[in-house]
Coordinates of C-alpha atoms and ligand atoms in Angstrom, one line a residue:
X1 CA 133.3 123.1 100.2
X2 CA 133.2 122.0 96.7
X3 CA 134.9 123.3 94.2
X4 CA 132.7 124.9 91.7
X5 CA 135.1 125.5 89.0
X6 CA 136.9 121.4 89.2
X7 CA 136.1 119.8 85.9
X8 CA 135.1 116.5 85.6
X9 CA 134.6 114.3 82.5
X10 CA 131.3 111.9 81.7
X11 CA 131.4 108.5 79.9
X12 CA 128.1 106.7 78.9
X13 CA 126.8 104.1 76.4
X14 CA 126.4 106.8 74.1
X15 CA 126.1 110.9 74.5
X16 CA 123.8 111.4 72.0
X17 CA 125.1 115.4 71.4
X18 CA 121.6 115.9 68.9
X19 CA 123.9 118.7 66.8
X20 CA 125.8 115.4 65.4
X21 CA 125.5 111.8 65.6
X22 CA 125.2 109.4 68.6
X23 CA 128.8 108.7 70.2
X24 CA 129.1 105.3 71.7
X25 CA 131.0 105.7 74.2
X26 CA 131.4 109.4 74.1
X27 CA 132.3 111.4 76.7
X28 CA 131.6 115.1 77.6
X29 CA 133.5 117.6 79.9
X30 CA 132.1 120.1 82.3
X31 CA 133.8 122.9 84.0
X32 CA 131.6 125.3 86.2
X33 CA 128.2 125.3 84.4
X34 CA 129.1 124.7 81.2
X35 CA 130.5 121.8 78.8
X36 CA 134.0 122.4 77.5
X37 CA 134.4 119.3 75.3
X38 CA 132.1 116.7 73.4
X39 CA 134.8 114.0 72.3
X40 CA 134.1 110.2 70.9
X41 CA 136.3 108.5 72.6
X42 CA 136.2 108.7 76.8
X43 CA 139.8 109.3 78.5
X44 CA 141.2 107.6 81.7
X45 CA 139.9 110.1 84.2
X46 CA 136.0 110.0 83.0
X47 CA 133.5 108.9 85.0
X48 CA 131.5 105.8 83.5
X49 CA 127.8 106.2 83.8
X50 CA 127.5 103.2 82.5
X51 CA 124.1 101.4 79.9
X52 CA 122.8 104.7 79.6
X53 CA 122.1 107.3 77.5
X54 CA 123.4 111.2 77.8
X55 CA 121.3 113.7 76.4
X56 CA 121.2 117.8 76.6
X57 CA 118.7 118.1 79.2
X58 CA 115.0 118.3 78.2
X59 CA 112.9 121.0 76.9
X60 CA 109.7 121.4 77.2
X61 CA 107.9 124.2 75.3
X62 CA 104.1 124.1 76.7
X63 CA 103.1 123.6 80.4
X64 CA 100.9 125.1 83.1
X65 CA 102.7 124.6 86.5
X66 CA 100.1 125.6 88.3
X67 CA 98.0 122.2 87.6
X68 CA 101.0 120.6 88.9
X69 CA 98.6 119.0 91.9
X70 CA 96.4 117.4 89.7
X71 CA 96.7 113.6 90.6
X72 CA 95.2 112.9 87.2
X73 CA 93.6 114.9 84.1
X74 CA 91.1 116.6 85.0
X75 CA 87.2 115.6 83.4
X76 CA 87.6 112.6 81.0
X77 CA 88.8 111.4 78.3
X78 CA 87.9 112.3 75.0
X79 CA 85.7 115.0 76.3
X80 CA 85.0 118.3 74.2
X81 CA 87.7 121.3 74.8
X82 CA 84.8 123.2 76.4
X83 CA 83.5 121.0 78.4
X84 CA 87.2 120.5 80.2
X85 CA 87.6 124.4 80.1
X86 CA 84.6 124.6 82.4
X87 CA 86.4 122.0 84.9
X88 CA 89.4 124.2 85.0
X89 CA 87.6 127.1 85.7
X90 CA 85.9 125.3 88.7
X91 CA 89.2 124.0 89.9
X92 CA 90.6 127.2 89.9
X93 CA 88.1 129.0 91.9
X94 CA 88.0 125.9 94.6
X95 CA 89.3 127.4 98.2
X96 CA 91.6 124.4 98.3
X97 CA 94.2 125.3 96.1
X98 CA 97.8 126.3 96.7
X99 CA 98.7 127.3 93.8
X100 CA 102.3 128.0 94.9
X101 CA 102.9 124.5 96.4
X102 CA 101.8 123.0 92.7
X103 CA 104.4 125.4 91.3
X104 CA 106.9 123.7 93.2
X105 CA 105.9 120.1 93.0
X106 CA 105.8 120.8 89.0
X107 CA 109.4 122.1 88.7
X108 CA 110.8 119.6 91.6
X109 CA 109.0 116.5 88.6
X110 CA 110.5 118.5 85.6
X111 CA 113.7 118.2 86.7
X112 CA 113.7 114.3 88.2
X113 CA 112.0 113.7 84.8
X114 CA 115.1 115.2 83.0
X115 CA 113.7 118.4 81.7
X116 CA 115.8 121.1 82.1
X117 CA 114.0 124.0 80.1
X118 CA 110.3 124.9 80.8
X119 CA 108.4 127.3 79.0
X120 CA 105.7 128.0 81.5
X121 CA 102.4 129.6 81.3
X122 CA 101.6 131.6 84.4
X123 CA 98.3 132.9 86.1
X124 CA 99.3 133.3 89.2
X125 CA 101.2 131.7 92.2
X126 CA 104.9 132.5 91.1
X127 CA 106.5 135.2 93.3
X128 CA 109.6 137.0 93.0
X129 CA 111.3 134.7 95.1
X130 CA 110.3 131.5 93.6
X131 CA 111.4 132.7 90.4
X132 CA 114.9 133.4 91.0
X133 CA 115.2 130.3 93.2
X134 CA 114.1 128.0 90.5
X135 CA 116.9 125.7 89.6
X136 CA 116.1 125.1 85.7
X137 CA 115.9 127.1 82.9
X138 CA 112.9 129.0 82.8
X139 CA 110.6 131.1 80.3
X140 CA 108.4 132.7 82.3
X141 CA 104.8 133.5 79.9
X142 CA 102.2 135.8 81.2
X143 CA 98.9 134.7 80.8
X144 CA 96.5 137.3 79.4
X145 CA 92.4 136.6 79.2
X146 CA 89.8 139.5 78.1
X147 CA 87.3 138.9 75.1
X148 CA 85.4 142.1 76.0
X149 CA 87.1 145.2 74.0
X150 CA 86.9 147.3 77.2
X151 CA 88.8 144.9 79.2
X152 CA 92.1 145.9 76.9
X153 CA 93.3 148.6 77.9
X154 CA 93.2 147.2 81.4
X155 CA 95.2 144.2 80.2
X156 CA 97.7 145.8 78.2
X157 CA 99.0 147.6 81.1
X158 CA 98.6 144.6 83.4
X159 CA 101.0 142.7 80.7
X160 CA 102.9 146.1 80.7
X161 CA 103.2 146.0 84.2
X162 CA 104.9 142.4 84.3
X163 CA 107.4 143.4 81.6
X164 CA 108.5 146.3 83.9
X165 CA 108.9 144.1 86.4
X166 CA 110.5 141.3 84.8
X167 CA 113.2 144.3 83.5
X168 CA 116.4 143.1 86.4
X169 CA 115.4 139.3 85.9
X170 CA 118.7 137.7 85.7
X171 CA 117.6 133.4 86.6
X172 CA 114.4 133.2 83.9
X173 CA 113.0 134.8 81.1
X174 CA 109.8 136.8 80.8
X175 CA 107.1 136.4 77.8
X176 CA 103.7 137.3 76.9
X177 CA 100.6 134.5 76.6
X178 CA 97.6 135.8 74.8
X179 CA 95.5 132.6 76.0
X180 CA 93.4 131.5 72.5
X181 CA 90.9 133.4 70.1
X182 CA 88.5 132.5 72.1
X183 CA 89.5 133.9 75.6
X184 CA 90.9 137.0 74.0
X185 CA 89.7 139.9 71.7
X186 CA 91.9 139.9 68.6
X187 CA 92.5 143.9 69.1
X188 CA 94.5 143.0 72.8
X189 CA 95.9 140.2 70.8
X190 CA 97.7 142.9 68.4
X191 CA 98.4 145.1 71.2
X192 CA 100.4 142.2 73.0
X193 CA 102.3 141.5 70.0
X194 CA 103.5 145.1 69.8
X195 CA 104.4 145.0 73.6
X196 CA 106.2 142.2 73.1
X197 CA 108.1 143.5 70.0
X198 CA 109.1 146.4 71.9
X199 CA 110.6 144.2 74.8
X200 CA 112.1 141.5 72.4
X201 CA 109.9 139.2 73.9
X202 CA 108.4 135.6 72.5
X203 CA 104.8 135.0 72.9
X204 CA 103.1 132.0 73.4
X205 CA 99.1 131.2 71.9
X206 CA 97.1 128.1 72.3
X207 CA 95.4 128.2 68.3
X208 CA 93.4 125.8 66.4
X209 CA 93.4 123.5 69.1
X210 CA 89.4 122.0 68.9
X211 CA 87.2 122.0 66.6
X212 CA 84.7 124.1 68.5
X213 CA 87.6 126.9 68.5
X214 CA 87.1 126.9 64.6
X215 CA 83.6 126.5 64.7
X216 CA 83.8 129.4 66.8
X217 CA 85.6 131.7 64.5
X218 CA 84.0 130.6 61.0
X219 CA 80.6 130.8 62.2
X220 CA 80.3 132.4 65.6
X221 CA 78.9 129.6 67.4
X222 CA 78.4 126.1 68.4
X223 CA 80.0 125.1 72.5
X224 CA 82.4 128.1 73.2
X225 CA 80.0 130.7 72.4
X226 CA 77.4 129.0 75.1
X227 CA 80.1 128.8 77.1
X228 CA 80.9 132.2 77.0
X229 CA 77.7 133.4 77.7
X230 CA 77.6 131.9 80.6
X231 CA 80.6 133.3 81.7
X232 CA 78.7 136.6 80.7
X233 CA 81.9 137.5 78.7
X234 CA 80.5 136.8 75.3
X235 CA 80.8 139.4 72.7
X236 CA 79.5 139.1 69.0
X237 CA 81.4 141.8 67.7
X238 CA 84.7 140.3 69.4
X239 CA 85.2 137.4 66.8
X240 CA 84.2 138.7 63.4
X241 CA 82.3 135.6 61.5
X242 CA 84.5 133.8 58.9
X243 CA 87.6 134.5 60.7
X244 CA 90.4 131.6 60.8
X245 CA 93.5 130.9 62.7
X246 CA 94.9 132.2 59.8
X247 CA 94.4 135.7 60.6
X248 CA 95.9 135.2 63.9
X249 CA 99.0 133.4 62.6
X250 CA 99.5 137.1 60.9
X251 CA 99.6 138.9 64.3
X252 CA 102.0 136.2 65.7
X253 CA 104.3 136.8 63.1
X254 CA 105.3 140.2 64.2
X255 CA 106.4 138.8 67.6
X256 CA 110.5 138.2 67.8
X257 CA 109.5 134.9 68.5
X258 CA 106.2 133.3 68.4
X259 CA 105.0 129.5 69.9
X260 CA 101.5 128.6 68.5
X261 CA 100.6 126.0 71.2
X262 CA 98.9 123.1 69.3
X263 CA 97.7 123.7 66.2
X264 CA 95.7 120.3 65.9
X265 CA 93.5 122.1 63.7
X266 CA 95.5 124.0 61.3
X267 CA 94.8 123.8 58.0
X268 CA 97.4 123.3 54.8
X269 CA 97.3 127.2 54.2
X270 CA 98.1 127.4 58.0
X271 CA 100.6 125.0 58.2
X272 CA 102.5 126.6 54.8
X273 CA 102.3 129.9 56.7
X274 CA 103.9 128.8 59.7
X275 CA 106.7 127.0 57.4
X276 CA 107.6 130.3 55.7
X277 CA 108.3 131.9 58.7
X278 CA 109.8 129.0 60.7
X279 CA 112.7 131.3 61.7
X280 CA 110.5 133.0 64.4
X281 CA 107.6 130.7 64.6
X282 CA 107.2 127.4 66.4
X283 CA 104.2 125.1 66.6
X284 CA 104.2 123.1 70.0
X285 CA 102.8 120.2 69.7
X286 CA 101.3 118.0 73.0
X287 CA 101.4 115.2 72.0
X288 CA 99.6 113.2 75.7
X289 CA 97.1 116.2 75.7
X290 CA 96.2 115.9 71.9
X291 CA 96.0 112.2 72.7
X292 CA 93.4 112.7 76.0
X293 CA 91.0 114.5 73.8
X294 CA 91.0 112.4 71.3
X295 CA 91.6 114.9 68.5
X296 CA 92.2 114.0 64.6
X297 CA 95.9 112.6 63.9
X298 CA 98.3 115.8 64.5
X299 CA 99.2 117.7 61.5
X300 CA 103.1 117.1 62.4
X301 CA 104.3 115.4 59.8
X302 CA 103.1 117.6 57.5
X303 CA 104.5 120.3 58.9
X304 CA 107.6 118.7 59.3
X305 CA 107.6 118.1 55.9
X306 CA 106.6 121.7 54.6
X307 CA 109.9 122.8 56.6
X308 CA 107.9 124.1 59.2
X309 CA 109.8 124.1 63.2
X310 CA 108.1 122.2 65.7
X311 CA 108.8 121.7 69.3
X312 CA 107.0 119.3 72.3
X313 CA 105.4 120.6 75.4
X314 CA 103.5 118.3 78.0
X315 CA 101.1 121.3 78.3
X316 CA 99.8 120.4 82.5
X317 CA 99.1 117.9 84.6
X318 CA 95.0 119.0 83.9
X319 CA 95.4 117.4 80.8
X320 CA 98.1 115.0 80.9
X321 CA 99.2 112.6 83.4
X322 CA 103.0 113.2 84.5
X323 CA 105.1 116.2 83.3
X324 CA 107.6 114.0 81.2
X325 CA 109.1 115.3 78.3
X326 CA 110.5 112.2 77.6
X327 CA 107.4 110.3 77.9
X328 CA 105.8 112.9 75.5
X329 CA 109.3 112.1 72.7
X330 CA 108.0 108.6 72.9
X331 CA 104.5 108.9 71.9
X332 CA 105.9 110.7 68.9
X333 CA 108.3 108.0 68.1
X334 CA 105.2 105.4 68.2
X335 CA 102.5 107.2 66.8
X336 CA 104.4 108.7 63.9
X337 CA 106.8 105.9 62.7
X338 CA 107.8 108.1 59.5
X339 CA 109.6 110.6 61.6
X340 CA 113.4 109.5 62.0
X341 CA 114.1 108.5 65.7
X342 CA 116.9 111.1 66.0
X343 CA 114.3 113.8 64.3
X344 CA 112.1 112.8 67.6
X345 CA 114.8 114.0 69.5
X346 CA 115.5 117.4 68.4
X347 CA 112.2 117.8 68.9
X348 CA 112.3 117.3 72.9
X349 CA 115.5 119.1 72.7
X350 CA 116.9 121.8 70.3
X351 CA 113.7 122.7 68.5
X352 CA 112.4 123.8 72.1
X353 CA 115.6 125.7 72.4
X354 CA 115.2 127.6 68.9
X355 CA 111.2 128.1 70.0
X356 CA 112.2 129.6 73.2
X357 CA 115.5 131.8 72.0
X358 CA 117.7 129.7 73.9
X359 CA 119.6 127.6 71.1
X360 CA 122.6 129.4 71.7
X361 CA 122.5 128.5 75.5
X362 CA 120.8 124.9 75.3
X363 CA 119.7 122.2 73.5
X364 CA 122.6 120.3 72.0
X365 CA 125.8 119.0 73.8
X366 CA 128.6 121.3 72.2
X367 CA 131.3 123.4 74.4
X368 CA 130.4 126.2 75.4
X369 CA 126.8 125.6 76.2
X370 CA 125.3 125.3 79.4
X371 CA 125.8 121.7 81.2
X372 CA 122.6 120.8 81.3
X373 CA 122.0 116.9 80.9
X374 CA 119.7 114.2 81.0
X375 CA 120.9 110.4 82.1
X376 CA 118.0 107.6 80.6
X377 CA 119.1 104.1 81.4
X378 CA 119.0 101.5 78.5
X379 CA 117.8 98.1 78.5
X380 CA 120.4 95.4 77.3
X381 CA 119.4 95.3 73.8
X382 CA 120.9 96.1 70.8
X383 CA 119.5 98.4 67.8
X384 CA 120.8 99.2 64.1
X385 CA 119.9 103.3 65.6
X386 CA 120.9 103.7 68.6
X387 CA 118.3 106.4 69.2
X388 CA 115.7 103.3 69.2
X389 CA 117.0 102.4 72.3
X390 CA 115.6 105.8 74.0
X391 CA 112.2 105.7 72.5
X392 CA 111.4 101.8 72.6
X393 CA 111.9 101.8 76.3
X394 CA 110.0 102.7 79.5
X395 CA 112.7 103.6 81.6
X396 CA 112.5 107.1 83.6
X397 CA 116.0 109.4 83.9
X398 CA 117.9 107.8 86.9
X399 CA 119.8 111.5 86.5
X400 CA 119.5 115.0 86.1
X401 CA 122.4 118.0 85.8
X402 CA 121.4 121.9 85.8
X403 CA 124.3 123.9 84.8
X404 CA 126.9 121.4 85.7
X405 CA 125.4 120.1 89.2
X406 CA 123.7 116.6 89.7
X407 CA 120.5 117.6 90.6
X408 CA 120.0 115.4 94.2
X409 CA 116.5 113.3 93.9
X410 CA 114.0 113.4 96.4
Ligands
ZN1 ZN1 98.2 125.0 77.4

């Protein structure tokens, strides 16, 4: 049998550790599940990965597993928000779904694809069982929907329920999902915040992601309202006219920790708010699924710049077409060529961790934290930063560790 507790030492190109600088030729120590050294120079016994590169394994803030099925995006691209709501809705009421099977397929890609962390928004098919035997690091949110004020009550105690529920979870970590202004009335909004600040829970809220959502809450019309009232869930009293994601950014703020999920759409007020409270708030950015709709340039930089936290999520496979976290780190680095490579990188790695409440557990290669790790093979080249050598390539993870064991490839 082998011998959980043997340590055993990694050498590579370079460890890139993210809480300090690359390390050519670094190597790191693992015993059990966690690392015990970080050290620049590799000793006789290490093993030598070889051209690659080691990171902390990756996180990624935003998905919905249960699209994990999805061969491709679902509607096209560059189609309006609602439009694409309205094939998600008909692909979740198709008989032919197995919801649970997706699930599986999604965490079995995360983890070849060197994610390590998922913060996961779920509806449905998770079980008990499929929760604890989940080998990554999970952030379980539950996904709440009711725009009608009479639905509320009902939801509160659904989310209530789940909390209770989630009370002995020892593998993953429960949070709450209010799913967007639009989906939700602002009062079950509050009261999910105040659940969740009675738990010590994060919660997790797509906001200002279209610019039908904001045409929605300033003026109370335009695509989603139609939509809703199809869906015979419209209320005019739900969404107060001249409202902004402003308003909602306020709720959010009460929660321990909050992720707004996109935030394409946030205005400079917005994005000043979210920077003053950057110790508990994190905007997600998806960067693929921002891409496939086509919306305006990302207000990231900005952001960045304001001091504001931001973290990268592939949000699912309905929107996006692979669950790589890595993939998503390199869109960054080419469409925002102001952003320092190695800034790129905390964002597919620590700044998840500080979204999620995990920094102290993930994120960085330091002893002490869990030996999660990501292996990305270089090409032969040669670059003044050596994070360039991640971001300008195409090459997948050849490996994957979860808590100090190489995850086998299928
Ligand atoms: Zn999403």
């Amino acid at each position: 049998m082998l011998d959980e507790t043997a340590a055993y030492s990694l050498t590579a190109r370079y460890v890139f550790p993210v809480a300090g600088p690359p390390l050519p030729g670094g190597c790191i120590t693992v015993q059990g599940e966690r690392i015990v050294a970080v050290e620049a120079r590799s000793t006789a016994n290490c093993i030598d990965l070889g051209n690659v590169a080691l990171l902390p394994g990756l996180v990624n803030a935003h998905t919905h597993l249960e699209f994990s099925d999805c061969q491709k995006p679902l509607g096209r691209r560059g189609q309006p928000l609602p439009e694409w709501i309205r094939e998600v809705i008909a692909t979740r009421r198709s008989d032919a779904r197995d919801p649970a099977a997706a699930i599986a397929a999604g965490l079995a890609e995360s983890l070849q694809a060197g994610t390590t962390t998922v913060g996961e928004i779920a509806t449905g098919g998770w079980t008990a069982e499929s929760l604890s035997a989940a080998a990554l690091d999970l952030t379980v949110f539950y996904e709440l929907l009711g725009l009608p004020a009479e639905r509320a009550t009902e939801r509160l105690a659904d989310a209530a329920r789940f909390v209770e529920e989630s009370a002995d979870a020892r593998s993953w970590h429960p949070g709450i999902s209010p799913h967007a202004p639009y989906s939700v009335h602002p009062e079950l909004v509050v009261g999910l915040v105040r659940l969740a600040m009675a738990h010590r829970l994060p919660v997790a809220m797509h906001l200002a992601e279209s610019p039908e959502e904001i045409e929605l809450l300033t003026a109370g019309s335009g695509p989603f309202r139609d939509m809703l009232q199809v869906l015979g869930v419209w209320e005019p009293t739900a969404i107060p006219h001249g409202t902004h994601p402003l308003e909602y950014l306020q709720i959010l703020a009460e929660a321990p920790r909050a992720l707004v999920v996109h935030g394409n759409y946030l205005n400079i007020e917005e994005l000043e708010y979210l920077a003053v409270h950057a110790e508990r708030m994190t905007l997600v950015y998806c960067p693929r699924t921002h891409d496939y709709f086509g919306h305006r340039r990302h207000p990231l930089p900005k952001l960045m710049a304001l001091g504001g936290r931001v973290a990268l999520g592939t949000d699912s496979r309905a929107s996006n077409p692979d669950l790589s976290l890595l993939a998503e780190m390199r869109h960054v680095a080419r469409g925002f060529p102001e952003l320092a490579p190695r800034e790129v990188l905390r964002l597919g790695t620590i700044a998840g961790a500080q979204a999620l409440g995990r920094a102290h557990e993930i994120g960085t290669l330091e002893p002490g934290k869990l030996a999660n790790l990501a292996v990305i093979p270089l090409e032969e080249l040669t670059a003044a930063d050596p994070h360039e050598l991640i971001f300008s390539s195409e090459l997948a993870p050849t490996a994957t560790y979860y808590r100090g064991r190489k995850i086998q490839r299928s």
